[in-house]
Tab-separated table of C-alpha atoms in Angstrom:
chain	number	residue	atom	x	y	z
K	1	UNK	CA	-59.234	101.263	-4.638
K	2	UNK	CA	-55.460	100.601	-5.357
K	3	UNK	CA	-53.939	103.036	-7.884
K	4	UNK	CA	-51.164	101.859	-10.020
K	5	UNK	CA	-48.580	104.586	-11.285
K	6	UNK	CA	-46.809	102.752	-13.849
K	7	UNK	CA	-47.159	100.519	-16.869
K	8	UNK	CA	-44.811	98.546	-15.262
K	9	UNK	CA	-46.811	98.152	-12.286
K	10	UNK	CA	-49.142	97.153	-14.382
K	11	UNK	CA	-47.543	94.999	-16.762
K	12	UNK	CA	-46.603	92.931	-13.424
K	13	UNK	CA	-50.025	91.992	-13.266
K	14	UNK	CA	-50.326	87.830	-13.615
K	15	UNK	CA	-53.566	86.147	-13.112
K	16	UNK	CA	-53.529	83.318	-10.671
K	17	UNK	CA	-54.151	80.342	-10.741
K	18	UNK	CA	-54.025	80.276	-14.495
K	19	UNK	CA	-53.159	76.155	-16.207
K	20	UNK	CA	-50.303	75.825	-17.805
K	21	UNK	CA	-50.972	73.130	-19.695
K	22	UNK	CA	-49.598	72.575	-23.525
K	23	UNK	CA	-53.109	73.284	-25.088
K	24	UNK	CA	-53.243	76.173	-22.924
K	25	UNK	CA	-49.493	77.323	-23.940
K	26	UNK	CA	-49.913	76.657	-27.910
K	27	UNK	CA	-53.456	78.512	-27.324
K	28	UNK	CA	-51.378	81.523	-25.511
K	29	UNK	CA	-48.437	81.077	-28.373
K	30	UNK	CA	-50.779	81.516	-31.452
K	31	UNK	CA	-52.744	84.460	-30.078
K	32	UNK	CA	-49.352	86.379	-28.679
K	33	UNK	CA	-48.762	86.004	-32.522
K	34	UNK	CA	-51.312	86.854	-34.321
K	35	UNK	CA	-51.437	89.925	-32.156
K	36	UNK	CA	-47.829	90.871	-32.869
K	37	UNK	CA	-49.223	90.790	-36.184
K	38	UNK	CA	-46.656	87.196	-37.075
K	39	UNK	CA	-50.055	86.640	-38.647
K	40	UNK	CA	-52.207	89.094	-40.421
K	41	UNK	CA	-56.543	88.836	-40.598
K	42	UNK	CA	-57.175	86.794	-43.294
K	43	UNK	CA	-54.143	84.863	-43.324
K	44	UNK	CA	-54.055	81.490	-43.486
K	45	UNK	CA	-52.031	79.593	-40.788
K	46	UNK	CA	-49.490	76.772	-40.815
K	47	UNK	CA	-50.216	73.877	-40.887
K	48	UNK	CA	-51.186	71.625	-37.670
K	49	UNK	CA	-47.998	69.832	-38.023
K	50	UNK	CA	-45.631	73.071	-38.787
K	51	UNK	CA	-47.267	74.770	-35.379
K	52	UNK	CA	-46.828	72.033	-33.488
K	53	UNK	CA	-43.261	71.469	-34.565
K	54	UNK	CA	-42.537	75.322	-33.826
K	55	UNK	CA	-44.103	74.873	-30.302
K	56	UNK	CA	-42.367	71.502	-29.631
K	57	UNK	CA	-45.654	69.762	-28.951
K	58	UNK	CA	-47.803	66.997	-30.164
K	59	UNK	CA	-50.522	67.819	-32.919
K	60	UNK	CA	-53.154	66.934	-30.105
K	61	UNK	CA	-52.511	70.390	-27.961
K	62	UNK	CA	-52.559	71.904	-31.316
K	63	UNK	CA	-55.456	70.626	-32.279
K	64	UNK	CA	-57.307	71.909	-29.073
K	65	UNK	CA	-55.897	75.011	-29.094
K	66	UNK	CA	-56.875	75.910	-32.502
K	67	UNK	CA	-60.720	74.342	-31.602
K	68	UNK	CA	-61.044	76.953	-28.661
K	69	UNK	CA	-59.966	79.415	-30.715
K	70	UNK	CA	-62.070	79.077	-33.587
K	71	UNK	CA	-65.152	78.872	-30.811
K	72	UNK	CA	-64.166	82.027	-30.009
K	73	UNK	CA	-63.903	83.280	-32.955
K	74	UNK	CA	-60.197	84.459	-33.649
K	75	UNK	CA	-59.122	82.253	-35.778
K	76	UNK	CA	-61.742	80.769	-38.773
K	77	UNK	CA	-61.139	77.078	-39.783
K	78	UNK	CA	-62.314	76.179	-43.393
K	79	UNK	CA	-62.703	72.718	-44.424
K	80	UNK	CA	-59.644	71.016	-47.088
K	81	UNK	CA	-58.149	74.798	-46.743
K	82	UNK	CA	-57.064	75.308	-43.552
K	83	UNK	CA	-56.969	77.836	-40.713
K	84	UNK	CA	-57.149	81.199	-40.838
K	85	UNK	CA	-56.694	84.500	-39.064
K	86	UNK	CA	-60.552	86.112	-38.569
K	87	UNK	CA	-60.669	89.273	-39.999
K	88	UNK	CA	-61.054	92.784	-38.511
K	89	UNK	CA	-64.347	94.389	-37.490
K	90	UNK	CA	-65.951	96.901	-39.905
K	91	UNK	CA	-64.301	100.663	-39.819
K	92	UNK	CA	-67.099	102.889	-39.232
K	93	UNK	CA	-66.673	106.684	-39.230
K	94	UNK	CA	-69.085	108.128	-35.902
K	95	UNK	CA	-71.004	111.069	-36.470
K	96	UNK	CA	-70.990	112.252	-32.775
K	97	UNK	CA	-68.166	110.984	-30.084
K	98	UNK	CA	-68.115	112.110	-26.351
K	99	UNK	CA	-66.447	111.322	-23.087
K	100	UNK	CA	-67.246	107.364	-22.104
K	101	UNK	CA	-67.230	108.820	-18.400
K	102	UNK	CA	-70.248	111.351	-19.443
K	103	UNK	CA	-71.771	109.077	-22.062
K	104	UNK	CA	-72.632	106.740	-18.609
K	105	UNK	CA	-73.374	109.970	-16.827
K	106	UNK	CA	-75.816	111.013	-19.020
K	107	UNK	CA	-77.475	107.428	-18.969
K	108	UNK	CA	-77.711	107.711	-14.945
K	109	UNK	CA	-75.584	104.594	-14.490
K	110	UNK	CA	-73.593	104.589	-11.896
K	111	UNK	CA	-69.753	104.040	-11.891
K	112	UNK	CA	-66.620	103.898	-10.402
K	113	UNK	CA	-62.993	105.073	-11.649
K	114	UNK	CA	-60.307	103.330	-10.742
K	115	UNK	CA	-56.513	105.080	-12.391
K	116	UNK	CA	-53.936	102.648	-13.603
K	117	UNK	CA	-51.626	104.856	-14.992
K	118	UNK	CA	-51.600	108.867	-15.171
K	119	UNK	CA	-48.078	110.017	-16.073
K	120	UNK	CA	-46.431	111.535	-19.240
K	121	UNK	CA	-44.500	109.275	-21.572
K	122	UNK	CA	-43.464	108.701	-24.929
K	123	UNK	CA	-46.313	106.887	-26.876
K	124	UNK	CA	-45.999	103.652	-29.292
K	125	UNK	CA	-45.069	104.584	-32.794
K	126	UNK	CA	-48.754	103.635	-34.097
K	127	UNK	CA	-50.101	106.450	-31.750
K	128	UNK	CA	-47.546	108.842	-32.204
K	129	UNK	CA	-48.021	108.593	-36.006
K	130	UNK	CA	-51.535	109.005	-35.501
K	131	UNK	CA	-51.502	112.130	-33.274
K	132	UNK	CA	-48.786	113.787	-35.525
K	133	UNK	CA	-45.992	113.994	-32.864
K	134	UNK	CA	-42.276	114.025	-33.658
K	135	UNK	CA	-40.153	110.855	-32.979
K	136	UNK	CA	-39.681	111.146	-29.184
K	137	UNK	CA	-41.946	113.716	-28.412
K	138	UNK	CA	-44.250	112.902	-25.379
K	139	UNK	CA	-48.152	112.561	-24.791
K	140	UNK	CA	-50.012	112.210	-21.434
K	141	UNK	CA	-50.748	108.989	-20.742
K	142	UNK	CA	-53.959	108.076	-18.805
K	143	UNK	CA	-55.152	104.428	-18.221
K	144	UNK	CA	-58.440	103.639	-16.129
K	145	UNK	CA	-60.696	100.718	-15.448
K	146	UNK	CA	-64.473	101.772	-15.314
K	147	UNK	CA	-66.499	99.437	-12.438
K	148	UNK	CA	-70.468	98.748	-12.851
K	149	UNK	CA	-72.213	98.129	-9.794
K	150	UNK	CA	-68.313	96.599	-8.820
K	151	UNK	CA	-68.106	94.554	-11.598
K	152	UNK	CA	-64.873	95.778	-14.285
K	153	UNK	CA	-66.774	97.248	-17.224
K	154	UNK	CA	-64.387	98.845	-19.247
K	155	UNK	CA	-60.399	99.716	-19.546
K	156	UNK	CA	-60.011	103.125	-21.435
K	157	UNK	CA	-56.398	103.871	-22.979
K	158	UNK	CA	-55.702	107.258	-23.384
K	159	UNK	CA	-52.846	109.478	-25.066
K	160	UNK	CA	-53.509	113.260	-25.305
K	161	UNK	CA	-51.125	116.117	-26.865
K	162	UNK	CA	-51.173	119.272	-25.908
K	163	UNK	CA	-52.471	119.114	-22.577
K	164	UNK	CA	-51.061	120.300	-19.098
K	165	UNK	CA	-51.656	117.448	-17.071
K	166	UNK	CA	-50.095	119.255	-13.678
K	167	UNK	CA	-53.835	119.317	-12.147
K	168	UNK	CA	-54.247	115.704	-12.771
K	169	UNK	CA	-51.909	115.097	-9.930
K	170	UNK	CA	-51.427	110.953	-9.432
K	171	UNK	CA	-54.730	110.632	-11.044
K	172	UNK	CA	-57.152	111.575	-8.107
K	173	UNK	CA	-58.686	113.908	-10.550
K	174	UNK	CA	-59.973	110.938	-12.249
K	175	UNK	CA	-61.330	108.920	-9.388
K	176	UNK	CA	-64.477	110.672	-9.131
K	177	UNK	CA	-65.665	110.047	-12.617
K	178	UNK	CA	-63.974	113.358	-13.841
K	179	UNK	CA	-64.117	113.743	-18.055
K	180	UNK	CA	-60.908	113.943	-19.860
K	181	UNK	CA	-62.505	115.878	-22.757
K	182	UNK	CA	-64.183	118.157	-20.279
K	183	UNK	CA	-60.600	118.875	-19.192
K	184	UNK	CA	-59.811	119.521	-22.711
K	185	UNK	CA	-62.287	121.590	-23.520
K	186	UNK	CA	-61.765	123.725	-20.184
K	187	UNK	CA	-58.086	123.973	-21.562
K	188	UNK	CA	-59.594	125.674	-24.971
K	189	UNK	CA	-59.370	122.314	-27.235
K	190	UNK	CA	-63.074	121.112	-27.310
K	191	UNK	CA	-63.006	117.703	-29.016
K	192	UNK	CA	-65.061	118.558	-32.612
K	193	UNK	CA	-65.071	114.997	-34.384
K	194	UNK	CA	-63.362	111.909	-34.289
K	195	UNK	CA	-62.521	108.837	-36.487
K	196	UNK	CA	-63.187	105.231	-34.892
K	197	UNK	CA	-62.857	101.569	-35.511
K	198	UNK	CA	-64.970	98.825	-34.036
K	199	UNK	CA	-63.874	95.228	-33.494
K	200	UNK	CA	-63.561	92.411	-31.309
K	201	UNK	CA	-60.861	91.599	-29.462
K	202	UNK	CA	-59.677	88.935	-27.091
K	203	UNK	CA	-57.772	89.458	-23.503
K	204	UNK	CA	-54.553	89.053	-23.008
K	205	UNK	CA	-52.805	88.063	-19.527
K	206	UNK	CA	-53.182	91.867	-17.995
K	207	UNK	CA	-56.860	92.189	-19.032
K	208	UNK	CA	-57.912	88.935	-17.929
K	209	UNK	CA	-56.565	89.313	-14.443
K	210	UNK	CA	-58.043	93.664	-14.544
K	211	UNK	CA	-61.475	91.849	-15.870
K	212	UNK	CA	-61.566	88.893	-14.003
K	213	UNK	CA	-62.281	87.089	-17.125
K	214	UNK	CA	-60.470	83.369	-18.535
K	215	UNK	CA	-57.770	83.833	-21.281
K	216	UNK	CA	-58.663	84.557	-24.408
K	217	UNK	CA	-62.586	86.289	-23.267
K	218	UNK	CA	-63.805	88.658	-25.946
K	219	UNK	CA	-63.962	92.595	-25.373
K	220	UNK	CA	-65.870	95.259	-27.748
K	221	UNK	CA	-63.056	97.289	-29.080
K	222	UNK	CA	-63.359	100.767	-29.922
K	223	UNK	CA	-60.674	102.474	-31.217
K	224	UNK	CA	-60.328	106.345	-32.000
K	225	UNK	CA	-58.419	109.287	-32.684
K	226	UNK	CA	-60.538	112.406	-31.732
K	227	UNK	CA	-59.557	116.236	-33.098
K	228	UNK	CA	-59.919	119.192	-31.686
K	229	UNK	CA	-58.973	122.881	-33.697
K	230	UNK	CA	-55.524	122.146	-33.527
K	231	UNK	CA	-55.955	118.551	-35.084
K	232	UNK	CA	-55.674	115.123	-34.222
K	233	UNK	CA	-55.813	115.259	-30.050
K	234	UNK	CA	-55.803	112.201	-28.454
K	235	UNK	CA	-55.952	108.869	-29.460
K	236	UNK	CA	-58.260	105.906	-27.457
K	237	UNK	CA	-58.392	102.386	-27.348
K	238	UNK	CA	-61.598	101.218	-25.000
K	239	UNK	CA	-62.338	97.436	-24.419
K	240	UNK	CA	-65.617	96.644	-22.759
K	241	UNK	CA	-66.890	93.578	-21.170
K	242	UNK	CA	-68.831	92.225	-23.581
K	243	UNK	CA	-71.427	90.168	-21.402
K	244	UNK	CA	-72.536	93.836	-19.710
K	245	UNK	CA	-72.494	95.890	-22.892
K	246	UNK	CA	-74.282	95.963	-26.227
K	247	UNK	CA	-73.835	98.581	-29.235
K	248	UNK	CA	-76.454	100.077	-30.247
K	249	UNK	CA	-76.253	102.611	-33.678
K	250	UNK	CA	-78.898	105.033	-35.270
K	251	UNK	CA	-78.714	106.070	-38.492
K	252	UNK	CA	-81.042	108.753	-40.418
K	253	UNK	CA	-81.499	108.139	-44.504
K	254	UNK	CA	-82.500	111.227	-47.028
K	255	UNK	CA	-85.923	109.131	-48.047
K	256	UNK	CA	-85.486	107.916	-52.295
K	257	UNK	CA	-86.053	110.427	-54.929
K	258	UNK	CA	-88.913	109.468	-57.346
């Protein structure tokens, strides 16, 4: 398998053979917003005719756009209101969180690793607030797509403080289905607990060409910030194929006082 070594590399991904037509680039132009967060969950959009004159096309690509999206559940269109932003998936707090990698292990399913990126790097402002680092300060950066009898499963985005990542070489150490928190815990910071979201999400450019899915497919998104003793540890974004996957939860209840 190809290894990329750079978000760049990465970000240079197009998929081919994708339309260009004006449905297609209002459809593009209202997501690429609402995920720049232009337009919160629950807001309510402009109208038909303000979109369309901020695109510079007719109100019939609008129209469409807004129809496909609304099938696919992004945006929610309510009759003599208008259109709105869906909102976000429920936050649920996990009682037990392990590696993805073993979590399929210990199922017996069989998988391959393929690294995008495995480098250090200075992280986004939303993780570095949520790991506790100092403007600037660095994180290791590991990105990998998870194949299912060679079919893309899942794209895991990792930053991790506090590690050495010198044995992790280009990434090789990955290839072979090798756990990051195993690596974590060998380097004295077992992970202890961990605070996730769940929600559904929607591919952009990049993860429709990594998936081989059409614009705009939904993913299962599971966000996470996992500690260890010395705190928050790394923070993960996963996005699964949501055709191969299901989630599946168990919950125990104290039974009712009388």
């Amino acid at each position: 398998m190809q290894t990329w070594k750079s978000v760049q590399q990465i970000k240079g991904l197009r998929v081919a053979g994708m339309g260009d037509n004006l449905q297609d680039r209002a459809r593009r132009a209202i997501v690429s917003d609402i995920e720049a967060g232009t337009y919160e969950p629950g807001e309510r959009l402009p109208a038909e005719k303000e979109l369309a004159a901020q695109l510079g096309v007719s109100l019939a690509p609008v129209r469409g756009a807004l129809d496909q999206l609304a099938q696919r559940g992004t945006v929610v269109r309510r009759q003599g209101s208008g259109t709105y932003v869906s909102e976000r998936g429920v936050r649920y707090r996990l009682e037990s969180w392990q590696s993805c990698t073993d979590d399929l292990k210990n199922q017996g399913i069989e998988f391959d690793t393929q690294v995008l990126v495995c480098d250090t790097d200075v992280p986004p402002s939303e993780v570095a607030d949520a790991l506790h680092l100092q403007q600037g300060e660095s994180a290791f950066h590991l990105v990998r797509l998870v194949y299912l009898r060679n079919e893309p499963g899942i794209l895991l985005d990792s930053w991790t403080r506090d590690i050495d990542p010198s044995a992790f070489g280009d990434g090789a150490f990955f290839e072979n289905g090798r756990s990051l928190y195993g690596e974590l815990a060998d380097q004295g910071m077992p992970i202890m607990s961990a605070d996730t979201s769940i929600e559904i999400c929607f591919t952009d450019e990049l993860e429709s060409s990594l998936f081989d899915l059409p614009y705009a497919s939904p993913l299962l998104q599971v966000t996470g910030v996992a500690n260890s003793r010395l705190g928050p540890t790394e923070w993960s974004r996963l996005r699964y194929n949501a055709p191969i996957f299901s989630l599946n939860m168990h919950r125990e209840f104290e039974p009712r006082q009388m």
